[in-house]
CSV table of C-alpha atoms and ligand atoms in Angstrom, one decimal:
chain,number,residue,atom,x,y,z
W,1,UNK,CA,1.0,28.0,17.4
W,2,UNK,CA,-1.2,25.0,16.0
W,3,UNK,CA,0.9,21.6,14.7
W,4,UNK,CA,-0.5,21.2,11.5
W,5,UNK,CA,-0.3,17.4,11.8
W,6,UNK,CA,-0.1,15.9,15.4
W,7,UNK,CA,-0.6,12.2,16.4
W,8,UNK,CA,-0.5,11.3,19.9
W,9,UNK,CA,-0.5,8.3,22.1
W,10,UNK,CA,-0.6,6.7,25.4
W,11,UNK,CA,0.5,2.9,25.4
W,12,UNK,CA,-0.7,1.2,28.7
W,13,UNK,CA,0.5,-2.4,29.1
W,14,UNK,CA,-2.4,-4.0,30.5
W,15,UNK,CA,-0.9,-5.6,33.6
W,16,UNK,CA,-3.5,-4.1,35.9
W,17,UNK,CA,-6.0,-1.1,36.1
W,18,UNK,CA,-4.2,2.7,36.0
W,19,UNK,CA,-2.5,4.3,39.0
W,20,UNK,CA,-1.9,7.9,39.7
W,21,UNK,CA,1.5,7.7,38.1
W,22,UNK,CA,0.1,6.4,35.2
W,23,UNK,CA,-3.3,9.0,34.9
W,24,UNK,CA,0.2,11.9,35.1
W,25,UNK,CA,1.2,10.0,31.9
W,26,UNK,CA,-2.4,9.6,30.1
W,27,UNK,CA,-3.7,13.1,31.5
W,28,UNK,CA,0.0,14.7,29.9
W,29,UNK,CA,-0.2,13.1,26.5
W,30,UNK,CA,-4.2,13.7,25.9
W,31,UNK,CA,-3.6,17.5,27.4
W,32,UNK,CA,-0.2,17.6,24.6
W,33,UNK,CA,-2.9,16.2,21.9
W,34,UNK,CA,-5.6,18.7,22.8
W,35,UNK,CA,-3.1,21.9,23.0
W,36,UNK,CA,-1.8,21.2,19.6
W,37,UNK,CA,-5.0,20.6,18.0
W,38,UNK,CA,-4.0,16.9,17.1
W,39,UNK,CA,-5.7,13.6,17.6
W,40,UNK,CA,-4.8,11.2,20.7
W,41,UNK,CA,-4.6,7.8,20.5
W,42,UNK,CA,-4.9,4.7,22.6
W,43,UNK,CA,-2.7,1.7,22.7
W,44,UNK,CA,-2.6,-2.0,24.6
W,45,UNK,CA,0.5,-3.0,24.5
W,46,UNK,CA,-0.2,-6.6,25.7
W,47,UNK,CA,3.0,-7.6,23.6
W,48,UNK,CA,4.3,-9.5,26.4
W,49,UNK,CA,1.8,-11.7,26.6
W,50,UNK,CA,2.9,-13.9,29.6
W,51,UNK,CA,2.8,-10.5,31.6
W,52,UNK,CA,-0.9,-8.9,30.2
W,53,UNK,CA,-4.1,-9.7,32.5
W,54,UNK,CA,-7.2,-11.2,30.9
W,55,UNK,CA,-9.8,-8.1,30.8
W,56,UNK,CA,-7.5,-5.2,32.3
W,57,UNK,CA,-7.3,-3.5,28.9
W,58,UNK,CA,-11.2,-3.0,28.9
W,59,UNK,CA,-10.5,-2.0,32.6
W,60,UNK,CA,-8.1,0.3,31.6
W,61,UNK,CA,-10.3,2.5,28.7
W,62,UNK,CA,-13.1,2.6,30.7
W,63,UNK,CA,-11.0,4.3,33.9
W,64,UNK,CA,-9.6,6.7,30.8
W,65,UNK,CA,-13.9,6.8,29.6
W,66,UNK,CA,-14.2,8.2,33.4
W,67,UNK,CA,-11.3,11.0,33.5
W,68,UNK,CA,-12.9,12.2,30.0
W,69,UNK,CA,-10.0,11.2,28.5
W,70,UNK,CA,-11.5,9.2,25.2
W,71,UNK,CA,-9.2,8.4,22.4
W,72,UNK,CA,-10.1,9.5,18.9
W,73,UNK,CA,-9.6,6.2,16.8
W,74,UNK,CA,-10.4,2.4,18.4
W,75,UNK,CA,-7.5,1.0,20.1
W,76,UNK,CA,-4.9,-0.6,18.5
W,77,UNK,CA,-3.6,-3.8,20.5
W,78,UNK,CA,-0.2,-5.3,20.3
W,79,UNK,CA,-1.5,-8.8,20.0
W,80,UNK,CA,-2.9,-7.7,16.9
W,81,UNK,CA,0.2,-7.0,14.8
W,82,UNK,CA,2.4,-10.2,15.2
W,83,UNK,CA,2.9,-9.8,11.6
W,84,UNK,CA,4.0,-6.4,11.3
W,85,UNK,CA,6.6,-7.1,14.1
W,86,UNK,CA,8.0,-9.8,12.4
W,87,UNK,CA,8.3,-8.2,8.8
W,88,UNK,CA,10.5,-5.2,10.7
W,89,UNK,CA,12.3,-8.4,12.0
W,90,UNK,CA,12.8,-9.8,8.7
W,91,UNK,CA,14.1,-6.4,7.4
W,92,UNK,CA,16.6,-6.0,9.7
W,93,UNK,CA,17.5,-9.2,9.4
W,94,UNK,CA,17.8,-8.9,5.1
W,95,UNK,CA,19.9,-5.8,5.8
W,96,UNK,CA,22.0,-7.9,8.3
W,97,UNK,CA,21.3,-5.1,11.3
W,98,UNK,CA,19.9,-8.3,13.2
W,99,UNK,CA,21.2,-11.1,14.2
W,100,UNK,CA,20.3,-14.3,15.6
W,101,UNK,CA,22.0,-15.2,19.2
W,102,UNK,CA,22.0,-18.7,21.0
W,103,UNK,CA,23.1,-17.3,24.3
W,104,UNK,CA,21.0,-17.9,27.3
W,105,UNK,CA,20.8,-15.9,30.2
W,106,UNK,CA,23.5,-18.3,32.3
W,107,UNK,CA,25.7,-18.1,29.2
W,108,UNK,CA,25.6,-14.1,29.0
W,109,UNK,CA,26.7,-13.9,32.8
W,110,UNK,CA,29.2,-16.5,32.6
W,111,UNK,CA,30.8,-14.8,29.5
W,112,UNK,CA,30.9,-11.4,31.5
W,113,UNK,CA,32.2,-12.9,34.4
W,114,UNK,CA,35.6,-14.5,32.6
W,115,UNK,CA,35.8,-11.2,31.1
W,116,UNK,CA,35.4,-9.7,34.5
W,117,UNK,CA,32.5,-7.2,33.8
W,118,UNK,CA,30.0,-7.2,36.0
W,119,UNK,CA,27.7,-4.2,34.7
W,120,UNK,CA,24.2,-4.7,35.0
W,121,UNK,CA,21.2,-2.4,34.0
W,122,UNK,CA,18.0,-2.5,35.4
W,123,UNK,CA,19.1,-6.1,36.8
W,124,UNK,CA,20.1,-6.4,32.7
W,125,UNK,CA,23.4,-7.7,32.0
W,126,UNK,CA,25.3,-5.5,29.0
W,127,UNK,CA,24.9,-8.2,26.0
W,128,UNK,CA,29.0,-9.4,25.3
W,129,UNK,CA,28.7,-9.8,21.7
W,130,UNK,CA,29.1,-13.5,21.5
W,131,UNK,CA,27.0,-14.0,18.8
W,132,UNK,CA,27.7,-10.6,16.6
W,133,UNK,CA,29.9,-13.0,14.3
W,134,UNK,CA,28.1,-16.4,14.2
W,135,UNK,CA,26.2,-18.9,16.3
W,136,UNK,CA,29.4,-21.4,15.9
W,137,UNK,CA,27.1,-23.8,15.2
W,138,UNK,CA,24.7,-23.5,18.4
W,139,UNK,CA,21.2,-22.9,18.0
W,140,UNK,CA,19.4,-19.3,17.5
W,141,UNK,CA,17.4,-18.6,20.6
W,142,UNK,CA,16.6,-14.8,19.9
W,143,UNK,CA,17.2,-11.7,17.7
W,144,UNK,CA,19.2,-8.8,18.5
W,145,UNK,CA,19.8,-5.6,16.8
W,146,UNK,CA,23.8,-4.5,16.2
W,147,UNK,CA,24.4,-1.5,17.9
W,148,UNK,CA,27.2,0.5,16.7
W,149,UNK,CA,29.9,2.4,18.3
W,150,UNK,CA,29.1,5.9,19.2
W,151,UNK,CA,27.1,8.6,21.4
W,152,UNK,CA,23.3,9.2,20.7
W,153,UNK,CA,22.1,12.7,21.4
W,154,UNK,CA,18.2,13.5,21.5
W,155,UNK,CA,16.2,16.5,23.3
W,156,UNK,CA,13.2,15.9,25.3
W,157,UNK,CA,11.2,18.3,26.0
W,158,UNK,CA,11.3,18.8,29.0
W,159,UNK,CA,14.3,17.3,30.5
W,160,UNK,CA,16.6,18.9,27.5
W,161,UNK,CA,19.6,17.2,25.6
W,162,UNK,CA,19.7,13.9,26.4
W,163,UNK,CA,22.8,11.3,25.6
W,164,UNK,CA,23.5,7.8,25.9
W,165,UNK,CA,26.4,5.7,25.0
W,166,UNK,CA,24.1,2.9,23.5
W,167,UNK,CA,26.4,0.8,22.8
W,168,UNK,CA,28.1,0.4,26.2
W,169,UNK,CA,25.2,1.3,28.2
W,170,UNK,CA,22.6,-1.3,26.7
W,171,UNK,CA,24.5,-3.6,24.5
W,172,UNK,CA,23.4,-5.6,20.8
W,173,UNK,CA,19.5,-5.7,22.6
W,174,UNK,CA,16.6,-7.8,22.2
W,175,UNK,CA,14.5,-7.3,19.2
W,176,UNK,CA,12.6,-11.3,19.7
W,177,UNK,CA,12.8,-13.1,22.8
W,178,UNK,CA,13.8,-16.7,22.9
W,179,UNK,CA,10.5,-18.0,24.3
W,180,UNK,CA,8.7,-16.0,21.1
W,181,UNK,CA,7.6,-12.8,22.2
W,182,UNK,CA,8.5,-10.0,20.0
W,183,UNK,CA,10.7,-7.6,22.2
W,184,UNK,CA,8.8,-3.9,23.6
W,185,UNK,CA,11.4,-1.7,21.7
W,186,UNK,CA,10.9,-3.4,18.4
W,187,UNK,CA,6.9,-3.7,18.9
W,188,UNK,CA,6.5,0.0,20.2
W,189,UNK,CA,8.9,1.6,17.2
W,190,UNK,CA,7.1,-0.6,14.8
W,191,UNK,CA,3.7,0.7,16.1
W,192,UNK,CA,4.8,4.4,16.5
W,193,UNK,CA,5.9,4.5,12.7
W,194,UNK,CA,2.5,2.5,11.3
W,195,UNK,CA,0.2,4.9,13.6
W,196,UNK,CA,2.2,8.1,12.5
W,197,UNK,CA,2.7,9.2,16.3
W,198,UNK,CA,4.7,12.6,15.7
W,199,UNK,CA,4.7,13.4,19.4
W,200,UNK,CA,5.4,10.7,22.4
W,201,UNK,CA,4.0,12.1,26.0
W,202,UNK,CA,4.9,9.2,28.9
W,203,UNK,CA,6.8,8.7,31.8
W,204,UNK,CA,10.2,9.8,32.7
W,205,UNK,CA,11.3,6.1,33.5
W,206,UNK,CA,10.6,5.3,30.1
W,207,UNK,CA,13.1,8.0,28.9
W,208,UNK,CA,16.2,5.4,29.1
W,209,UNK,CA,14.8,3.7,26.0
W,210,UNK,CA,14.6,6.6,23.8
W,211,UNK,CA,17.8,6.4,22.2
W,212,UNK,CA,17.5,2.3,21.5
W,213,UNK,CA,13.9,3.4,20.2
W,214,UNK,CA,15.2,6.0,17.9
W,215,UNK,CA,18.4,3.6,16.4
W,216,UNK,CA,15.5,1.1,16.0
W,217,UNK,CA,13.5,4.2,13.8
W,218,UNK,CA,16.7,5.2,11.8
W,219,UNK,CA,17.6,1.0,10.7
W,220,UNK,CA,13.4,1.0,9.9
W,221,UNK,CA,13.7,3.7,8.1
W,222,UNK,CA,11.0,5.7,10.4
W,223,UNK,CA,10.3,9.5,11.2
W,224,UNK,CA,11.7,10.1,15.1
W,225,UNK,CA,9.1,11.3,16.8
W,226,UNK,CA,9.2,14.7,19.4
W,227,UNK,CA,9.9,13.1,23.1
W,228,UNK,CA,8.5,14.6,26.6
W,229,UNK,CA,9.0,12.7,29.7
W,230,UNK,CA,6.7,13.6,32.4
W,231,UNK,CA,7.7,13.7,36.3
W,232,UNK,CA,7.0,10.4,38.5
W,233,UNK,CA,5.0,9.9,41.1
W,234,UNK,CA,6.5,8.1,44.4
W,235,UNK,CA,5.5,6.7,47.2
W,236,UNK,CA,6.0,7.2,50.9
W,237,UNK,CA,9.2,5.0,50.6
W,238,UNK,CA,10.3,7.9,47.6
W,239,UNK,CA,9.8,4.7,45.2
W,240,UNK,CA,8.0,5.3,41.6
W,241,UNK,CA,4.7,3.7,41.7
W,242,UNK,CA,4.1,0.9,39.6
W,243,UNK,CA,1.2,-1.9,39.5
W,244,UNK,CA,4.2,-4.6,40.4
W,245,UNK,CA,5.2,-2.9,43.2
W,246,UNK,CA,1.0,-2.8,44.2
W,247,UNK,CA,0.4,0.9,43.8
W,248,UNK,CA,-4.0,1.4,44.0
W,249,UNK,CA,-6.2,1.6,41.3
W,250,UNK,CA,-7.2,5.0,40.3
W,251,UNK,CA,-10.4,6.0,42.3
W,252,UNK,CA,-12.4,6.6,39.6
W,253,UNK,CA,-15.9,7.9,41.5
W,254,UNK,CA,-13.3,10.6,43.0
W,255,UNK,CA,-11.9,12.0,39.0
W,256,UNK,CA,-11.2,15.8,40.1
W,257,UNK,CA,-9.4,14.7,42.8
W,258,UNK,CA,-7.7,12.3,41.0
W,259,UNK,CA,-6.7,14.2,37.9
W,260,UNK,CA,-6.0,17.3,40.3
W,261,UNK,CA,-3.0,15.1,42.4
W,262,UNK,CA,-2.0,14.2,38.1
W,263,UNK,CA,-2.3,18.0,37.3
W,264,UNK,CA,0.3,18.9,40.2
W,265,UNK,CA,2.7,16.6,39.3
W,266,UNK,CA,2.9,18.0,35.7
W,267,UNK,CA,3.1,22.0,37.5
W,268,UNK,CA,-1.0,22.7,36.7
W,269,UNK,CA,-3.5,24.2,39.1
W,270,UNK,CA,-6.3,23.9,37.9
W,271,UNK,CA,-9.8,24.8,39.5
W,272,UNK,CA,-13.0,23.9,37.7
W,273,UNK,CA,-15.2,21.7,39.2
W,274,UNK,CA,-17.2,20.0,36.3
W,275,UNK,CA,-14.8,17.5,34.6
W,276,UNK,CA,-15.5,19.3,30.8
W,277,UNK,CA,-14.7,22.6,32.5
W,278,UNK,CA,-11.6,21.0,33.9
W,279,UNK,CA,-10.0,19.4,30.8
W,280,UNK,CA,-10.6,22.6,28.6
W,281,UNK,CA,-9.2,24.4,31.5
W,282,UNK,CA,-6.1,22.3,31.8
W,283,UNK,CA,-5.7,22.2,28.3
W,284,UNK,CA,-5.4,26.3,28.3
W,285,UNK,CA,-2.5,25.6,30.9
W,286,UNK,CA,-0.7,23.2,29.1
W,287,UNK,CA,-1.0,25.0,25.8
W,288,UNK,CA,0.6,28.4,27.4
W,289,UNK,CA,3.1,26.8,29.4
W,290,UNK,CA,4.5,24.4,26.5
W,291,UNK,CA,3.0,25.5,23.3
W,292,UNK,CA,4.6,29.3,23.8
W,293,UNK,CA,8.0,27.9,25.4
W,294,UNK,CA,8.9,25.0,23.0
W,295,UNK,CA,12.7,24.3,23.3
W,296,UNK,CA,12.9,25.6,27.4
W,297,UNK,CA,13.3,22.7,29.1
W,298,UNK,CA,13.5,21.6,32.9
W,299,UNK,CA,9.9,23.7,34.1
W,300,UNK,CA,8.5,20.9,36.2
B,1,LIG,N1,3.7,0.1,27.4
B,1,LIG,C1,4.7,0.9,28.1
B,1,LIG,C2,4.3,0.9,29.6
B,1,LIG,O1,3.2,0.8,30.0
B,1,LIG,C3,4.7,2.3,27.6
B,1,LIG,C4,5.3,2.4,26.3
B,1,LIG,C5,5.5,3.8,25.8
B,1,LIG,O2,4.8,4.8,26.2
B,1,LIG,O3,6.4,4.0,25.0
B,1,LIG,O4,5.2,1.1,30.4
């Protein structure tokens, strides 16, 4: 069965040239795209500006040129749409779901120390709330949306139903940071909803922002997209690879072998030997294994 209307994406931050974990993540969404009959699309999220390398987005889509994996449209990039952040920004802010906070980080950690809470996530401390009711006079630093009360539920997938206590888990988060930079959820729902993505294809240590992403969708007023989070790839040590932690750049004068190691990860064999041959013959796989079993989660 054919989606009638199917958008994907994959959204490298360019911070460095692809790794195999990330060619599991382009290979997945592009093989998604194909299967369904829909169109793929490319995005630079070089949103965080300070992080972003001069050059490794043009790195980036030509590895992607090399693994035959060529989006359908010209890439978007998030430097681009500044504007279209803050006008989300401004909504939220007119319909009071933002606010402005003057806490800094020392501030935050102080405040859950004297209430003695010490939880962290990803090294992030779980925002307090001082600012939910008012800046008492003190100076807005940054913007965060107001999460309520309450249990989100999504399915992925692949990995199935999926719930998170947003509120206690994640806190009131970032939507602006206080040195300027528009915050990755706001910038990647905002981008999602203007692009039309239907279907979101990326890597399973992304899935912990799903349910922020889709509150984010609901106060916008945007379509939640469908959600599949594909395995990791780790290192010796059993750690994900990432281009902080110095994983290689893809080899791109070795692509079969490359997207073959990418293939395995996502449960394909796949045996062709020209790269055209390949794709159309991963794309067969992908189709019958999650085209014809929508809705079974959990088979790689
Ligand atoms: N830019 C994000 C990253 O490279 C991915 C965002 C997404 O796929 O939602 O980790």
């Amino acid at each position: 069965m054919l989606a009638t209307h199917y958008i994907g994406r994959f959204a490298p931050s360019p911070t460095g040239p692809l790794h195999a974990g990330s060619l599991v993540a382009a290979l997945a969404s592009w093989l998604d795209a194909r299967a369904h009959g829909g169109r793929w699309l490319v995005r630079i999220e070089d949103v965080d500006i300070p992080r972003s390398i001069d050059g490794a987005d043009r790195m980036i889509l030509q590895q992607l040129a090399d693994f035959g994996l060529l989006p359908d449209e010209p890439p978007w990039h998030q430097s681009d749409r500044l504007a279209d952040y803050q006008r989300a920004l401004d909504s939220l802010i007119a319909s009071g779901i933002a606010y402005p906070c003057a806490c800094s980080r020392k501030e935050i950690e102080a405040s859950l120390m004297a209430h003695g809470q010490t939880r962290a996530r990803n090294s992030e401390r779980v925002y307090p709330g001082t600012c939910r009711n008012g800046l008492q006079g003190r100076a807005a630093r940054a913007w965060r949306l107001r999460v309520h009360e309450g249990e989100h539920h999504w399915t992925d997938r692949r990995l199935g139903p999926q719930e998170q206590y947003v509120a206690q888990a994640v806190g009131d988060f970032i939507l602006k940071r206080a040195d300027g930079q528009f915050a990755y959820q706001l910038a990647v729902v905002v981008d999602d909803g203007a692009q039309g993505i239907t279907h979101i294809v990326r890597g399973e240590d992304l899935a912990d922002n799903t349910a922020r992403q889709i509150l984010l969708q609901r106060a916008l007023d945007l379509p939640t997209p469908q959600y599949l989070h594909t395995p990791l790839v780790l290192n010796a040590l059993g750690e994900k690879l990432s281009k902080q932690s110095g994983a290689p750049a893809l080899q791109t004068n070795e692509a079969l072998l490359e997207l073959n190691a990418a293939a395995r990860t996502l449960g394909l064999q796949v045996q062709s030997s020209s790269l055209g041959d390949w794709l159309a013959e991963a794309t067969a796989q992908w189709r019958a294994r999650w085209l014809s079993a929508q809705g079974q989660p959990g088979k790689i």
